[in-house]
Amino acid sequence: MKSILLLFLVLFSTSYYASAQSRTVTGKVTDTKGETLPGVSIKLKGTSVGATSGMDGRYSINVSGNNSVLVVTYIGFVTQEIAVNNQTSLDIALVSDVQGLEEVVVVGYGTQKKVNLTGSVASVSSEQLEKRAVTKSSLALQGQMSGIQVRQGGGNPASNGASLVIRGQGTFSGAGNSPLVLVDNIEASLDLVDPNDIESVSILKDAASAAIFGSKAANGVILVTTKKGIAGKPIFTYNSYIGKTEATMVPEMINSWEYAEVINQVFVDAGAAKRYSDADIEKFRSGTDPVNFPNFDHIGNLFNSGNGISTRHDISARGGSEQTQYMFSLGYYNENGIITKNDANRYNIRVNLDSRLNDKLKFSLKMAGNLSRNNQPSGVNGLGLGTIVGGAMRNANSIPGRMPDGFYGRNETLHPEADLESASFLQNRGTNFYTNGSVIWDVFKDLKITGQIGHTYGLDQSKAYVAKYAITPTYGNALNSLNENWYQGTALTLQTIAEYNKKVKDHNFYLLGGVSGQTYDDKSLGAFRDAFPNNSIYEINAGSTSRGRQSGGASRNTLQSYFGRFNYNFRDKYLFEANARYDGSSRFPQDSRWGLFPSFSAAWRVSQESFFKDAKDGMPWLSDLKFRASWGKLGNQSIGNYPYQDLLSLAPVYPFGSTLSAGAAVTTLANKNITWETTTINNVGLDLGLFNDKLSLSADYFVKTTDDILYSVSVSNMLGATPALTNAGSVENRGWDFNLNYRNVVGEFSYGVSAIVSFVNNKVTKLSKIDRDIARGLFVGYPIGSAYGFKSDGLFGSNADVAGYATQPFADQAQGGGIKYLDISGPSGVPDGVVNATYDRTIIGKPLPTSTYALTLNGGFKNFDFNLMVQGEGGRNDQVNLGQFFFPLENNSNVQRDAYENRWTPQNPNPNAAYPKLRNIASGFFNTNRVDFWYRDATFLRLKNAQIGYTLPKKLISRAGMSSLRLYVSGENLFTLSDFYKGWDPEMQTGGSAWYYPLSKLYVAGISLKF
């Protein structure tokens, strides 16, 4: 009996233990956006037990024990190890591995696996771009990749895109430094693409990757790929946010009574009586008479007059069958500026269609369009906000704004409040349409031929209306006027591409050949009228014709191209690529119309060698290693359409007796021998993967040399014509690019770190037969745009310090508190005791930062995610704002608080004070007579973006038909560290322009919905 009982207990316990330890775990596998992932491998760690997720992403696997661990792997996603514990239901969200070995990168006219690249190519995916709440696609590239400098020049909604420079400024000619942008292989503007429509962006940085684009690739190439449809039921996505903008930095001006005290001191120093009595100053301070003794904050009034509200709405649908897939999107964006009557809005539409017609033929059609509109108030010059902002910056607080009688205060011709409240405006309208159609013929297994046609259409219309309005009882703008301009640009691209891909045992061959033709047509019309009957009618026909003007023009240029690429790959170890493009441009004379642009590159994947795999046993942390090298030549043909022809200007008029008659004149001297600007780039690189590629490093060293830069030497106006362009200049850029990425998953916590840094040293190496062109800031051996002027040694501590010092160039500054100009040379090459412009000026400012960098942190825990990016510029970047409102008291200008509190005074005779003694300065004095005292380092570190989001659990939203609902808050341009002038944003670097509109901080709350 005991034996039977014992046997029963053993069997029962064994059965109970087995049932407790062996069970089925089920769940669903998705990506972080909630989209299902079929075909995911789920294995029980340490065993051969495994499962695969189905088309709906669901899986089922048997596990034994509470200590079981699931290993989840899927191409393009980070491998995860997940402890089962006592769970029977386990949903898994995989994190995209943007650095994975299987990642495919878009290159010129095709794609390549990232591990097989031989050139220097950087890429960013839609997942990374969507973490930014930006108004323009160009801004989304900031801090994402090394080798490209992205800088926003201002916060005006009408023009707040970013300038893009790849690996330094290569030219100082009119050809410019903007990269070539191709959207789905057709030339277009990056900022005309809705950020939500972008699938990926690739930057071709060296000649090996960009040479296939030849004469347009000297400044690098940006390839934008838009999203396609997917096979399956439709997926609808809705993204929206509402945001509030405010200025990042605005200089603070002193109060009216402080300004009065400063003016009194300036008058006394000049030997004159005080302008304001003590009683006047007290009235300013007390505010008892705001009309005659105001304290009106012109800057605060201007930059707080707008509400700064921005909104964005995007909806898209993606779906289709195995035969045909579609993507359709609509978008609307509106931004109100921080200045009233200043706004911009844009409507976007896109349709992408891909269809397999039969086993051999595929068809692709991409169409996109947008309508944009922006408005801004205008001053009497009809140029928009420029004079209004300049007036608000220059007008002291002692000048009233709008007074009770309806009139306004003014400083000479500056009256910002009157301009702002007038009916004057600058209005711009833009209509753009883009069509791209392709037919792909799979001739046989290894041969494919693609025919593509692309057409872009752009129409820009502007109206600049200046109203008639009173400013004071005796002064105002008595004549209203309208300038209207119309510009149309079209571009047609036809190209045929053949691709042959052949594998012979361990040898892989790829050959691409193509022919392309491009035609660009531009037309413009302009009209001017004035004396309109009132301020409510501003159409050209309503104005007087007595002073009316009309203008119009048209131009065309064409480009014919032949291009090819050859790739060789042996066992994924030895990689070779050659590219060539042969371009013929109508912009050059017949004898130099054609140019050849070749490149060669090679790579060695050491990690594929057998000895590396053997060595890896002793270095398990080293997973991938590749060396790259490249050389190539690129061209720049972005010059005027007819520089080699003698053109007649029909604008001049000539007097014949008492009558003015139309005439013609040659105003530009032509050069019949001009040719391409040619850029040669040498590049060596290293790609390294560590810890199963969780950590990756890419490093490149490059030398970029541009020769035959088109240049005309600055000459006197006595010549009577613009000098001819000649191929006479050279520029060199040397530098490094580094990209470091780390991605990992620990349980339910995923995180990533990305760091980029670039170093570029720019210098002019040749300048015709001279070594300097001071007017253009060109000096052999120094960066483009270098500042030239006097050097200083602080300030004179007192009048007594002037005696015995070198004779100063400006007598009124040779006193206590004046800038102490240095004597650095003389006729014999050594200091001669006299400071003058001939011998004592030198390079005083290098305007280009030597480094750009960014650090991005991102992560997710359960349903929460976050992203944070800091970005900046380093090295030395000497800048000064040369606008008339920057220098205290220049041309009757205002005084910044920073200058007021940190200036030299008799009570604070500090020779190292940040600002000199305040005195009246003639307009443009320091612009004409530059001195290093005013230059400050404009490098900076900025918290560019911070975002946190929460994705609601599916069980809460599934009943409403939603598959994903994410809420987030985000901020842009949140915090900045810099040694630049207080109140001035260093990223803007306004240089010599009087234009100013502060960059904006943007705070948004948004929603992302899928169903």
PDB file of C-alpha atoms in Angstrom, residues 3-17:
ATOM      1  CA  SER A   3       4.539   1.492  -2.409  1.00  0.00           C
ATOM      2  CA  ILE A   4       1.418   2.313  -4.403  1.00  0.00           C
ATOM      3  CA  LEU A   5       1.013   5.583  -2.534  1.00  0.00           C
ATOM      4  CA  LEU A   6       4.669   6.494  -3.097  1.00  0.00           C
ATOM      5  CA  LEU A   7       4.370   5.727  -6.811  1.00  0.00           C
ATOM      6  CA  PHE A   8       1.230   7.882  -7.044  1.00  0.00           C
ATOM      7  CA  LEU A   9       2.988  10.810  -5.346  1.00  0.00           C
ATOM      8  CA  VAL A  10       5.986  10.579  -7.695  1.00  0.00           C
ATOM      9  CA  LEU A  11       3.799  10.491 -10.809  1.00  0.00           C
ATOM     10  CA  PHE A  12       1.657  13.370  -9.552  1.00  0.00           C
ATOM     11  CA  SER A  13       4.635  15.571  -8.695  1.00  0.00           C
ATOM     12  CA  THR A  14       6.323  14.839 -12.003  1.00  0.00           C
ATOM     13  CA  SER A  15       3.155  15.669 -13.911  1.00  0.00           C
ATOM     14  CA  TYR A  16       2.635  18.812 -11.880  1.00  0.00           C
ATOM     15  CA  TYR A  17       6.264  19.929 -12.371  1.00  0.00           C
TER      16      TYR A  17
END
